[in-house]
Structures are given as structure tokens and as C-alpha cells.
Short mmCIF file of N, CA and C in Angstrom, two decimals:
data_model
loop_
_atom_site.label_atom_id
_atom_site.label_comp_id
_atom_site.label_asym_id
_atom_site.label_seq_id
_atom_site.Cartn_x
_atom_site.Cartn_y
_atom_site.Cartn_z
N UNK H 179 112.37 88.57 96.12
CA UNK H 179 112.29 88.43 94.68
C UNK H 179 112.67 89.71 93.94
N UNK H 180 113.16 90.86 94.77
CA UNK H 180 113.27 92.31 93.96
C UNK H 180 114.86 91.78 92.83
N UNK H 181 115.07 90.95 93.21
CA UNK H 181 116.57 90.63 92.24
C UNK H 181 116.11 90.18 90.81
N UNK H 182 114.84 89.76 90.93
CA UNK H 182 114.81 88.53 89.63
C UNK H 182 113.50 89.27 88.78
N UNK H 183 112.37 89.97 89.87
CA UNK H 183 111.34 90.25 89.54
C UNK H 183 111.38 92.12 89.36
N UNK H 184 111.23 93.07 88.25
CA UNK H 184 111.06 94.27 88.12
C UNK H 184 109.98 94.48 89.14
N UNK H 185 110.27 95.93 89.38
CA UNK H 185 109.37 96.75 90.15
C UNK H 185 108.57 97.53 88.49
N UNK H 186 107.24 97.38 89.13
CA UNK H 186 106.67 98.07 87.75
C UNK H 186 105.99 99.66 88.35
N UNK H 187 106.55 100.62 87.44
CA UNK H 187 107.24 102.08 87.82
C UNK H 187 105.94 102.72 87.30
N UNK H 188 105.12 102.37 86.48
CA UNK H 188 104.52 102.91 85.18
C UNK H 188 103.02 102.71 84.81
N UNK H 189 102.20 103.01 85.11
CA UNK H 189 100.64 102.15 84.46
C UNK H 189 99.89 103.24 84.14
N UNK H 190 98.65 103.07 83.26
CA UNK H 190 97.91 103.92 82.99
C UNK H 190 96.56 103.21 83.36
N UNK H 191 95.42 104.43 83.74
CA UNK H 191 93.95 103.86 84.37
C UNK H 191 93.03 104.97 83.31
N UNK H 192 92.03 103.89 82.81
CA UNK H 192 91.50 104.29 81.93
C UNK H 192 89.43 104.24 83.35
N UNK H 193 89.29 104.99 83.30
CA UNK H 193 87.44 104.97 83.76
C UNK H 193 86.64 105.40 83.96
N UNK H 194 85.74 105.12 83.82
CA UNK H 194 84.74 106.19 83.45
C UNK H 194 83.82 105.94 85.09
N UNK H 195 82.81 107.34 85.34
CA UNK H 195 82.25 107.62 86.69
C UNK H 195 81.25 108.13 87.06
N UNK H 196 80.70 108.18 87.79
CA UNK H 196 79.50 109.11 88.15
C UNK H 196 79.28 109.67 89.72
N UNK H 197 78.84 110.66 89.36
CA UNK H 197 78.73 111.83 90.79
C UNK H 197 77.50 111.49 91.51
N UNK H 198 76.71 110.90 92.15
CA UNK H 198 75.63 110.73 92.18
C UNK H 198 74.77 112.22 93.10
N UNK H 199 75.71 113.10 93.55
CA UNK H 199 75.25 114.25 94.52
C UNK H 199 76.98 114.68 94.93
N UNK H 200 76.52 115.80 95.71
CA UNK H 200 78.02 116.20 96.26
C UNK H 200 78.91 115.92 97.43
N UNK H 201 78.36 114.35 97.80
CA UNK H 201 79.22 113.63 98.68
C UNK H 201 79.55 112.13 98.17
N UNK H 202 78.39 111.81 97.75
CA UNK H 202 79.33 110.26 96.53
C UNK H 202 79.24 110.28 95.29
N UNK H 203 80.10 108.97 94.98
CA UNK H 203 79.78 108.82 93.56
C UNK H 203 80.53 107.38 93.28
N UNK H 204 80.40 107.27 92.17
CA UNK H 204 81.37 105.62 91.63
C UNK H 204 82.27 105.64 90.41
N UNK H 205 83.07 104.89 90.77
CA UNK H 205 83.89 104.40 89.11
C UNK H 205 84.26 103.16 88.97
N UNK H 206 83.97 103.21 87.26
CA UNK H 206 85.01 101.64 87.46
C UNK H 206 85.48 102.07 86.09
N UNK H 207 86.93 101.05 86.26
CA UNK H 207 88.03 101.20 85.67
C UNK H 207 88.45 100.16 85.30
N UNK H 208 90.36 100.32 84.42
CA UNK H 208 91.13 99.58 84.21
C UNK H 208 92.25 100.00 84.42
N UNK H 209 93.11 99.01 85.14
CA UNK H 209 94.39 99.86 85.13
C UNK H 209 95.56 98.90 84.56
N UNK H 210 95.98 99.76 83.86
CA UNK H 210 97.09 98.75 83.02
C UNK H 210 98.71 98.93 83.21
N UNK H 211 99.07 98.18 83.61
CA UNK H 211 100.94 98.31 84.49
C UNK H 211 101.66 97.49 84.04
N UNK H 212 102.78 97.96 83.44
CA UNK H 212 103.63 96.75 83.64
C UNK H 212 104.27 96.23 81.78
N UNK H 213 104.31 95.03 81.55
CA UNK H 213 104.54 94.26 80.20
C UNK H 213 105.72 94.63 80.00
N UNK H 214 106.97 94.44 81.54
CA UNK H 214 108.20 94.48 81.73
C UNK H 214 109.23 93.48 81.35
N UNK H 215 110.35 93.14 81.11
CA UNK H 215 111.05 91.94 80.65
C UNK H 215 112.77 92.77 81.63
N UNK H 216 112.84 91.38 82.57
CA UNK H 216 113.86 91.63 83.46
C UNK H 216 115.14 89.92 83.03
N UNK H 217 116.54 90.41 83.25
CA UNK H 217 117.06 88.84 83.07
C UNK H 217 118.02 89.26 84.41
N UNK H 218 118.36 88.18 85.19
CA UNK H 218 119.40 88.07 86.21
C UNK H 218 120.09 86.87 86.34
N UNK H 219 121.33 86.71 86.45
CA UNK H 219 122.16 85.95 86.62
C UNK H 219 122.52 85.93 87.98
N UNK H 220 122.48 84.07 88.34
CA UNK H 220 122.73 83.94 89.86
C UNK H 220 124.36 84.16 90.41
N UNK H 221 124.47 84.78 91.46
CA UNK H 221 126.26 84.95 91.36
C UNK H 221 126.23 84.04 92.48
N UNK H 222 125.29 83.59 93.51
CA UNK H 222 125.48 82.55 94.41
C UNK H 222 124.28 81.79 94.27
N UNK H 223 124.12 80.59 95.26
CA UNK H 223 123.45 79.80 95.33
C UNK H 223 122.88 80.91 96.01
N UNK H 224 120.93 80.43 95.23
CA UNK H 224 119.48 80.80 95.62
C UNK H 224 118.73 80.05 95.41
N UNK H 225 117.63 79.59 96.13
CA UNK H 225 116.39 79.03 96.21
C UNK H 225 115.29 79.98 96.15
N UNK H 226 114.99 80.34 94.74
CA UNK H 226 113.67 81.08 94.53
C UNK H 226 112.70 80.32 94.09
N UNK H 227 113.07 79.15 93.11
CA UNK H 227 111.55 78.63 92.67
C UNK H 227 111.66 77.47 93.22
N UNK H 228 111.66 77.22 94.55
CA UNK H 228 111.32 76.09 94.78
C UNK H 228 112.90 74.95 95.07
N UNK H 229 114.21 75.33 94.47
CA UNK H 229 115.40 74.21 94.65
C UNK H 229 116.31 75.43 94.39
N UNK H 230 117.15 74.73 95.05
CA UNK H 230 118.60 75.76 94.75
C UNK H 230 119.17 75.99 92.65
N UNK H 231 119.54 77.34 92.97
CA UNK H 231 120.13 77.57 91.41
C UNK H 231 121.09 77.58 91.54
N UNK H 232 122.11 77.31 90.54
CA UNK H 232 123.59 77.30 90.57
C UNK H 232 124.47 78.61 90.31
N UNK H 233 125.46 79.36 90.97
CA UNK H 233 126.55 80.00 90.25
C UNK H 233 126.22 79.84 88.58
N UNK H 234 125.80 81.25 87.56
CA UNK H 234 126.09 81.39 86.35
C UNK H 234 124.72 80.85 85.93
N UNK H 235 123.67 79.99 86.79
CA UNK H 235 122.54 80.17 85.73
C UNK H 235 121.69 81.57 85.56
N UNK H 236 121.02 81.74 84.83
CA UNK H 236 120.30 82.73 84.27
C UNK H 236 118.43 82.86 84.65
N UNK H 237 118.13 83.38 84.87
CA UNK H 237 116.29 83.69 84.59
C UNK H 237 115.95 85.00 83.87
N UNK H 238 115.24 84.84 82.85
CA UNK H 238 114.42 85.79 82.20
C UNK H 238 113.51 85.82 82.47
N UNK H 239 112.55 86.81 83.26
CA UNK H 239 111.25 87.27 83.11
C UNK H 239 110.95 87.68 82.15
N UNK H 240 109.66 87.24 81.41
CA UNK H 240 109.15 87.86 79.93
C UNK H 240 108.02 88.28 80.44
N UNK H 241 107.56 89.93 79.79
CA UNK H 241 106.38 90.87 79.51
C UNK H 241 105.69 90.29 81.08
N UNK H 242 106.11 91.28 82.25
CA UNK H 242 105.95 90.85 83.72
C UNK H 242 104.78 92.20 83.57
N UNK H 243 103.36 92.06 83.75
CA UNK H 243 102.31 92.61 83.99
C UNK H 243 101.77 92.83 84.77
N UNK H 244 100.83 93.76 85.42
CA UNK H 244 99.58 93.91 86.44
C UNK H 244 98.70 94.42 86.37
N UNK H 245 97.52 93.90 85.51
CA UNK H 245 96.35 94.77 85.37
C UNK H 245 95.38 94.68 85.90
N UNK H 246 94.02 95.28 86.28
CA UNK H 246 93.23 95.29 87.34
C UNK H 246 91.80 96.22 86.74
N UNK H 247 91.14 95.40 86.77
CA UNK H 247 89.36 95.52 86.65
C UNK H 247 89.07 96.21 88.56
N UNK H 248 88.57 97.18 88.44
CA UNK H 248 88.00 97.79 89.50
C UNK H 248 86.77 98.43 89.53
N UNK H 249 86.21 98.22 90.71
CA UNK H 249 84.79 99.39 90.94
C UNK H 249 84.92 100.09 92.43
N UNK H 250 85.04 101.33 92.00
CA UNK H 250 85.41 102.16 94.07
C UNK H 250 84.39 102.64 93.72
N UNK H 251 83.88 103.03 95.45
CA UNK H 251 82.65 104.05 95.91
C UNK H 251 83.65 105.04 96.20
N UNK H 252 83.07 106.09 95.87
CA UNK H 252 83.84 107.48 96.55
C UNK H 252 83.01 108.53 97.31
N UNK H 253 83.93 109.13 98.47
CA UNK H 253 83.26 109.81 98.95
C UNK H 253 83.97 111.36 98.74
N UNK H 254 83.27 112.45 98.94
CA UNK H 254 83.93 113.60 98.32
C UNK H 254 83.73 114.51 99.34
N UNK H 255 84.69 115.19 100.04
CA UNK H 255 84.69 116.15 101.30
C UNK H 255 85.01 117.36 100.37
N UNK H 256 83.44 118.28 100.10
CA UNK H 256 84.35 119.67 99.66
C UNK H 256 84.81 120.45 100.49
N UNK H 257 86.06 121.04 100.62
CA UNK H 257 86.89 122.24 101.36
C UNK H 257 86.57 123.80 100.65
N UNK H 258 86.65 123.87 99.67
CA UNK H 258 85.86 124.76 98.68
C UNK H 258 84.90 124.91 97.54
N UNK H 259 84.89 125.61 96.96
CA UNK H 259 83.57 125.07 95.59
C UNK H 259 84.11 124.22 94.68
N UNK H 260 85.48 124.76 94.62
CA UNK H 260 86.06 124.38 93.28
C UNK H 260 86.92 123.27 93.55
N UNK H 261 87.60 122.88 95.09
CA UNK H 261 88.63 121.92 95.47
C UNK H 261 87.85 120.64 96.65
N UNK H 262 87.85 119.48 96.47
CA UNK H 262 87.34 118.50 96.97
C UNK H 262 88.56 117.18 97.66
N UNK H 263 88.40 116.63 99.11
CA UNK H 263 89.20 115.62 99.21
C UNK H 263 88.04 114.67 98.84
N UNK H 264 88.81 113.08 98.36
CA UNK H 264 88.33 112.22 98.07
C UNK H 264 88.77 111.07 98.83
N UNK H 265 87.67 110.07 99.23
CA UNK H 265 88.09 108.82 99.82
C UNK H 265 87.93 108.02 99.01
N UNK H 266 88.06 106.70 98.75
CA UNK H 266 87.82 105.72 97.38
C UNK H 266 87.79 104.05 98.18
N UNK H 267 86.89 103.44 98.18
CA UNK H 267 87.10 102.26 98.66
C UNK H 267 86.55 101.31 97.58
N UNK H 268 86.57 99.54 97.59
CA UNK H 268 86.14 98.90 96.25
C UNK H 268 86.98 97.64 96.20
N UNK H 269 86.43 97.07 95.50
CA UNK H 269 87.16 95.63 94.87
C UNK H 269 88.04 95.69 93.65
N UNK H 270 88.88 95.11 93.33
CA UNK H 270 89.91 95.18 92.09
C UNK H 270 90.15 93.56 92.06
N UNK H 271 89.92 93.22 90.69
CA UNK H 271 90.06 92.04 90.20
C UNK H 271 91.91 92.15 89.61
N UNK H 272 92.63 92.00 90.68
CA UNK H 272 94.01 91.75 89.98
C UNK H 272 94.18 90.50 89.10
N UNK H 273 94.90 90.87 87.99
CA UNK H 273 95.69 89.72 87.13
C UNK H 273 96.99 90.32 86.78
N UNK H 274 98.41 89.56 86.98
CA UNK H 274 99.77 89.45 86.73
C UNK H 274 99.22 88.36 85.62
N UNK H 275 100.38 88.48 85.09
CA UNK H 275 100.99 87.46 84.25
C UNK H 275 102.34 87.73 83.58
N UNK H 276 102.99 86.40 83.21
CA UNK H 276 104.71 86.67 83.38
C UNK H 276 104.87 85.38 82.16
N UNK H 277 105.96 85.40 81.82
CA UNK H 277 106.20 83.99 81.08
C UNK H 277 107.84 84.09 81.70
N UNK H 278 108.26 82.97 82.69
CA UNK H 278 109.76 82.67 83.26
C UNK H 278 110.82 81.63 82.11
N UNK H 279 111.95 82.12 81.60
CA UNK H 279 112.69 81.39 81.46
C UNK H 279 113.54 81.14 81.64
N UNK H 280 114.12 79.91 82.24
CA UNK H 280 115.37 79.79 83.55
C UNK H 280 116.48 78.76 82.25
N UNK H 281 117.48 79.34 82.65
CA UNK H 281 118.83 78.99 81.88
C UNK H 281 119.77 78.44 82.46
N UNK H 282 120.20 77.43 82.52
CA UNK H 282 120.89 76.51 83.38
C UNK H 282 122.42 77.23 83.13
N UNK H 283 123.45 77.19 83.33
CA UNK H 283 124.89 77.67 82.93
C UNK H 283 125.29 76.57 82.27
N UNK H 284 125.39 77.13 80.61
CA UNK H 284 126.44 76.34 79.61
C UNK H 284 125.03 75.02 78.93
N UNK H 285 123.30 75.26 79.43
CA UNK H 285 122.40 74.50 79.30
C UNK H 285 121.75 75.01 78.50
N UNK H 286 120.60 75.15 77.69
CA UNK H 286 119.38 75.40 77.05
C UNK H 286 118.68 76.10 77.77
N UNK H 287 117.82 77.29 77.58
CA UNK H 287 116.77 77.43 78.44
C UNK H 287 115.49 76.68 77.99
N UNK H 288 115.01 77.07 79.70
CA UNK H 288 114.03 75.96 79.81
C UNK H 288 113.07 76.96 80.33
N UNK H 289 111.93 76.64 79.46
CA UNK H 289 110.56 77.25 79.72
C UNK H 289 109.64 77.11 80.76
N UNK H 290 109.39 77.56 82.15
CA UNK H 290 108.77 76.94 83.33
C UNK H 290 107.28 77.05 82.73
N UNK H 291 106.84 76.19 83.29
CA UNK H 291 105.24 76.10 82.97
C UNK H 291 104.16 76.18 84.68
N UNK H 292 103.98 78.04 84.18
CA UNK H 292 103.22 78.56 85.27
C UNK H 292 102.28 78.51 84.74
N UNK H 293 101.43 79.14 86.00
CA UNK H 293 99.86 79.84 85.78
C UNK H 293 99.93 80.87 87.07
N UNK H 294 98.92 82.01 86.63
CA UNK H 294 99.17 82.87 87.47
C UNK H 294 97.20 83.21 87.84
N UNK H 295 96.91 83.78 88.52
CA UNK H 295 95.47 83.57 88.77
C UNK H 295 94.50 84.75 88.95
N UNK H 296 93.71 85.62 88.68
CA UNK H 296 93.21 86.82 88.78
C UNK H 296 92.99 86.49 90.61
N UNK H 297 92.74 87.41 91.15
CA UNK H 297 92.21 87.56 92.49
C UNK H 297 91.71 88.61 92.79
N UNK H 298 90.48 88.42 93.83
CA UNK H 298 89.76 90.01 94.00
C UNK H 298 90.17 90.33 95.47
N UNK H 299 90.26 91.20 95.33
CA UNK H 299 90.70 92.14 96.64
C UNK H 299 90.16 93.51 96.88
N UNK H 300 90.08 94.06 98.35
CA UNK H 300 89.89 95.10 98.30
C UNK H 300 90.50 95.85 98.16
N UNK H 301 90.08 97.42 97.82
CA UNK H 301 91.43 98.77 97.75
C UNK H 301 90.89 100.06 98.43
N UNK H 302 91.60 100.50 98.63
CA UNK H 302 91.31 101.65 99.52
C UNK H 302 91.95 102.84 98.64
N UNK H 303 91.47 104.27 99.38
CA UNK H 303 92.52 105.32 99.02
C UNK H 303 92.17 106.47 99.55
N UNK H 304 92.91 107.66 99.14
CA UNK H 304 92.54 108.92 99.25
C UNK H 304 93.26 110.07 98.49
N UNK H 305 93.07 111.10 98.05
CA UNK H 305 93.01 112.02 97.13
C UNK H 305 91.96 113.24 97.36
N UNK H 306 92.77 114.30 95.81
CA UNK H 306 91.98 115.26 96.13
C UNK H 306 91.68 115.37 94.70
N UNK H 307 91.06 116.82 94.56
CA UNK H 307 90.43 117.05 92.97
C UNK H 307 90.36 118.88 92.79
N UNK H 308 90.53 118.80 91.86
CA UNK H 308 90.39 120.29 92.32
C UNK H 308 89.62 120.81 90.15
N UNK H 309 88.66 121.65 90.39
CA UNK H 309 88.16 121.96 89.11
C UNK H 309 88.59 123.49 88.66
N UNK H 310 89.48 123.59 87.50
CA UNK H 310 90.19 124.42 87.09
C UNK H 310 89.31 125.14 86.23
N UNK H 311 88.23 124.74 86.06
CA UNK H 311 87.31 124.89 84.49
C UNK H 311 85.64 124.38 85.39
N UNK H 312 84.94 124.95 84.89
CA UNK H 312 83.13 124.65 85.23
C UNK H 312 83.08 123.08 85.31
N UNK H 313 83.82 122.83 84.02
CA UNK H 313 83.30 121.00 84.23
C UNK H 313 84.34 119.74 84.10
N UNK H 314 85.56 120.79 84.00
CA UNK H 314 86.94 119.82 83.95
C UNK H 314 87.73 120.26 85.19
N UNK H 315 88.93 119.56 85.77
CA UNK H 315 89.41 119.49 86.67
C UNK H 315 90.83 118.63 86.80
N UNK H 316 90.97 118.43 87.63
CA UNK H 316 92.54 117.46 87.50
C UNK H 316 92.41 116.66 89.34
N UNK H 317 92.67 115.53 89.66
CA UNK H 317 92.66 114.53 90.22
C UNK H 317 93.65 113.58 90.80
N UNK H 318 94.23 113.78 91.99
CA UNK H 318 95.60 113.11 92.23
C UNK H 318 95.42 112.01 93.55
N UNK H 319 95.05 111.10 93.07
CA UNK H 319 94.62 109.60 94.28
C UNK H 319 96.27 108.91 94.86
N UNK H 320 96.05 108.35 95.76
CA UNK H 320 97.09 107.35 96.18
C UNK H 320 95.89 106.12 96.28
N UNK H 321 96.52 104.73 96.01
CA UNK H 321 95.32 103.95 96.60
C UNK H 321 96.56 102.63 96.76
N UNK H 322 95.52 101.68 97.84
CA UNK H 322 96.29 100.64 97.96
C UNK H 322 95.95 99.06 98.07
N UNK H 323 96.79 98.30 97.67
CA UNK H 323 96.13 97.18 97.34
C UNK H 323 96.96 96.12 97.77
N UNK H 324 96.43 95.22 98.43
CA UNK H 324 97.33 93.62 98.90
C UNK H 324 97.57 93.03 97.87
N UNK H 325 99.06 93.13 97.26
CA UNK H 325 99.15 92.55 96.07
C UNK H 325 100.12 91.19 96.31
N UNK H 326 100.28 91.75 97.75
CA UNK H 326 100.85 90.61 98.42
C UNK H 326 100.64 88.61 98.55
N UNK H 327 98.85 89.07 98.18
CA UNK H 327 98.35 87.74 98.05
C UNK H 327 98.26 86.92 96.52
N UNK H 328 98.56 87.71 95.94
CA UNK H 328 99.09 87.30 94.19
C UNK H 328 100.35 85.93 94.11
N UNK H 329 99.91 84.78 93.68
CA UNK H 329 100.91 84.03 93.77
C UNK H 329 101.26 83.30 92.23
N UNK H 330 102.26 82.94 91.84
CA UNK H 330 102.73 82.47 90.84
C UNK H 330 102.89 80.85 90.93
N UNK H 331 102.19 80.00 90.17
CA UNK H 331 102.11 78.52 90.73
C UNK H 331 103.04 78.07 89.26
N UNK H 332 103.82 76.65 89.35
CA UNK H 332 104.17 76.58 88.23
C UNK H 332 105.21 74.96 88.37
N UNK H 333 106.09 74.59 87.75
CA UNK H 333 107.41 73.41 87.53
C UNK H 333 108.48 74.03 87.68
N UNK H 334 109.36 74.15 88.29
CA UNK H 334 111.01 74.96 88.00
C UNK H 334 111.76 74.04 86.80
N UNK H 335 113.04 74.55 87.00
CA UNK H 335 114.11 73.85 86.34
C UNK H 335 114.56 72.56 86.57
N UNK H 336 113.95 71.83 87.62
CA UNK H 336 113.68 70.44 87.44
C UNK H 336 112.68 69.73 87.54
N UNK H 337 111.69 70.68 87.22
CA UNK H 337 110.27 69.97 87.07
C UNK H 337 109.64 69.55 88.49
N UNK H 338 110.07 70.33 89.28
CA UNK H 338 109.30 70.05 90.83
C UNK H 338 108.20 71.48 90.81
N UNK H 339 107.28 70.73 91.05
CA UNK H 339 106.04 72.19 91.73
C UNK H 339 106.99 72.95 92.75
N UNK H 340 106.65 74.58 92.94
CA UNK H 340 106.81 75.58 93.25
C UNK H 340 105.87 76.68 93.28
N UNK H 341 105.91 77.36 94.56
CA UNK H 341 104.36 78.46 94.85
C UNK H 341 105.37 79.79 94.80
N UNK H 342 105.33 80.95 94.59
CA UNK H 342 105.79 82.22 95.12
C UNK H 342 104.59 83.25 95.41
N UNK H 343 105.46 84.22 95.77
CA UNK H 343 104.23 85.27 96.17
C UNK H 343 105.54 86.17 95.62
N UNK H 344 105.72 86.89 94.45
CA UNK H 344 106.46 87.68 94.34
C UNK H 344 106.58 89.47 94.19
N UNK H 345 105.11 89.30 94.82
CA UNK H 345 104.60 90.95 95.17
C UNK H 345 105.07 91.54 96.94
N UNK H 346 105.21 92.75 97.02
CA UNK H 346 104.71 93.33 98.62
C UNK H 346 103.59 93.78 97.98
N UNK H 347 103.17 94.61 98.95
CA UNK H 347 101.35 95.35 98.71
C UNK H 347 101.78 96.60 98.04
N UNK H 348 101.37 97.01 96.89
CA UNK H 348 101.01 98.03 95.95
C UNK H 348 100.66 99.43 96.38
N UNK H 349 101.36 100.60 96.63
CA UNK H 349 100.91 101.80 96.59
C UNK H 349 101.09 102.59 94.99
N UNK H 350 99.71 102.79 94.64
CA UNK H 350 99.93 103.70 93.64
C UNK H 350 99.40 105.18 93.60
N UNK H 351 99.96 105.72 92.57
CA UNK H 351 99.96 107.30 92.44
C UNK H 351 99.59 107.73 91.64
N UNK H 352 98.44 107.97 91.56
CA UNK H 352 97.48 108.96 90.15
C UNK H 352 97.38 109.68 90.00
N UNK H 353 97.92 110.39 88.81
CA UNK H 353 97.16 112.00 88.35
C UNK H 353 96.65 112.02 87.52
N UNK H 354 95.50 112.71 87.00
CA UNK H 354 95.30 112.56 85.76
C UNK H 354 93.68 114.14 85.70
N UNK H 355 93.13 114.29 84.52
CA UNK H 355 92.26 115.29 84.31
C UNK H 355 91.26 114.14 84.32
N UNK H 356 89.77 115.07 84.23
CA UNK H 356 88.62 114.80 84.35
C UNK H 356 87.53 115.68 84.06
N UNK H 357 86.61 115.29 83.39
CA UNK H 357 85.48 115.72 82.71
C UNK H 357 84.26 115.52 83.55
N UNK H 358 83.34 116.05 84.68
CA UNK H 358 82.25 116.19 84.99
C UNK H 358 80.98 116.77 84.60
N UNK H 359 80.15 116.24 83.89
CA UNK H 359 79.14 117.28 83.53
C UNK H 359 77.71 116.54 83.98
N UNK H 360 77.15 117.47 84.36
CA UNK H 360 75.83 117.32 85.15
C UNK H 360 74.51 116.76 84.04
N UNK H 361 73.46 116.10 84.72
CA UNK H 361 72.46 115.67 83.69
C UNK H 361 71.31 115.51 83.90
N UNK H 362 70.71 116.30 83.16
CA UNK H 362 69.25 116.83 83.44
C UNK H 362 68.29 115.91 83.57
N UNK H 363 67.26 115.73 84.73
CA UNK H 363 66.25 114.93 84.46
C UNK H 363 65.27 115.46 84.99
#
């Protein structure tokens, strides 16, 4: 599906966390990717949704998304005072969503009528952290996720049901700063 479907290059993760001591802690988040718009024209016969397309028809992907509700446990290996590796494991509630419109050659387009489905999965990762400042720092994770099991259900261009799976599995790449501050009780 890399012909018809964008690779999404780009997301931002918004979440907030807690240290619970100096080997775990938790977060949960949001991560927001994607709200891409891809069009491809078939130059040969393909069977992507389900029946063959013709020479010269068209598909538009509209605002192609991936956002994700998460909660990781983390674990924190310090190497020094100030620099820490991190492990991250957890569930992520994936949701895609896409709106397809397939264009027959010299036809109308025609609006497929999908649905696409949140799914929970696990994620893994690892990273480090390093604190530049007493209570701020900066944070660079890889983590990964079966995005593989994400499927797109829907009617094609002649109204026959059709399933895809138009993901591989997800490696992503985070950097970002961070605010730690301790709390008295």
C-alpha cells in the first residue's frame, strides 16, 4: 500500500508524568501524527481494495491520521547524576482514520464508505534523558508499536466489502525537553 497510502514523517506527543523514585515512574500521553492527503493514479492493473482497478483510475486519500492515547511504565538506569537510560513499556489505544476517494477514469468520484477502529496494543521502547538544568532536561525515546494490526474495513468502487491492513509496525523517534520537579510530603 506504500503507493496509495503516505508514510506519516511527522507527529507531536503531548504528556504529562511522574517519577515515583529513581528507578520508575509513569506517563500518559497523546500522540498526534499524520492529517496527510495523498492522490495516485493506477498506471496498471491493481487489486488494493478488494477488485482490480483500471489503467487511469485515480484514489485520493483524505486527512490520513494516527493518533494514540497511551500509558508507559518506565524504568530509569542512571549512568550519572545528571544522564539516565530509559526503558518504557504500556498500552496505546491507536486510532487512524482516512476518508478514500476512488475515481474511476473519465467517471465521478466515488466516496468509499469505511470505518476504521481504535485498537489497543502494546509498546515498548528505550531512550535516554539527560538534565541540563536542576529540574529541566531533554529526552530522546525510540518506541514501537504493531501498527500492523490496524485495519481499514469498508465498500470499494463497486460496492463489494473489502478488509486492508495498510500499516507495517511503527518505529518512532522522540525528542523533546522536560520539566521534573520534586514534591514535598
Amino acid at each position: 500500500y506504500t503507493d496509495v497510502f503516505t508514510k506519516i514523517k511527522r507527529a507531536g506527543t503531548f504528556y504529562i508524568g511522574t517519577r515515583f523514585n529513581k528507578l520508575f515512574g509513569i506517563d500518559v500521553g497523546y500522540d498526534l501524527g499524520g492529517d496527510k492527503t495523498r492522490s495516485y493514479t493506477f498506471t496498471t492493473v491493481r487489486n488494493i481494495f478488494g477488485t482490480n482497478s483500471n489503467v487511469g483510475d485515480s484514489v485520493q486519500i483524505k486527512r490520513y491520521s494516527l493518533n494514540a492515547w497511551y500509558v508507559s511504565g518506565l524504568f530509569y538506569w542512571e549512568l550519572s547524576r545528571c544522564f539516565d537510560l530509559v526503558f518504557h513499556a504500556g498500552l496505546a489505544s491507536l486510532q487512524h482514520k482516512t476518508t478514500i476517494l476512488y475515481t474511476p477514469a473519465g467517471a465521478a468520484p466515488i466516496d468509499m464508505r469505511i470505518k476504521t477502529k481504535a485498537k489497543w496494543v502494546g509498546r515498548f521502547g528505550l531512550g535516554a534523558q539527560y538534565h541540563f538544568l536542576q529540574y529541566f532536561g531533554a529526552r530522546a525515546l525510540v518506541t514501537f508499536d504493531p501498527t500492523r494490526n490496524l485495519s481499514i474495513v469498508g465498500y470499494n468502487q463497486n460496492n463489494a466489502p473489502f478488509v486492508i491492513h495498510p500499516f507495517k509496525n511503527a518505529t518512532s523517534f522522540n525528542v523533546g525537553l522536560f520539566a521534573e520537579f520534586p514534591v514535598m510530603v
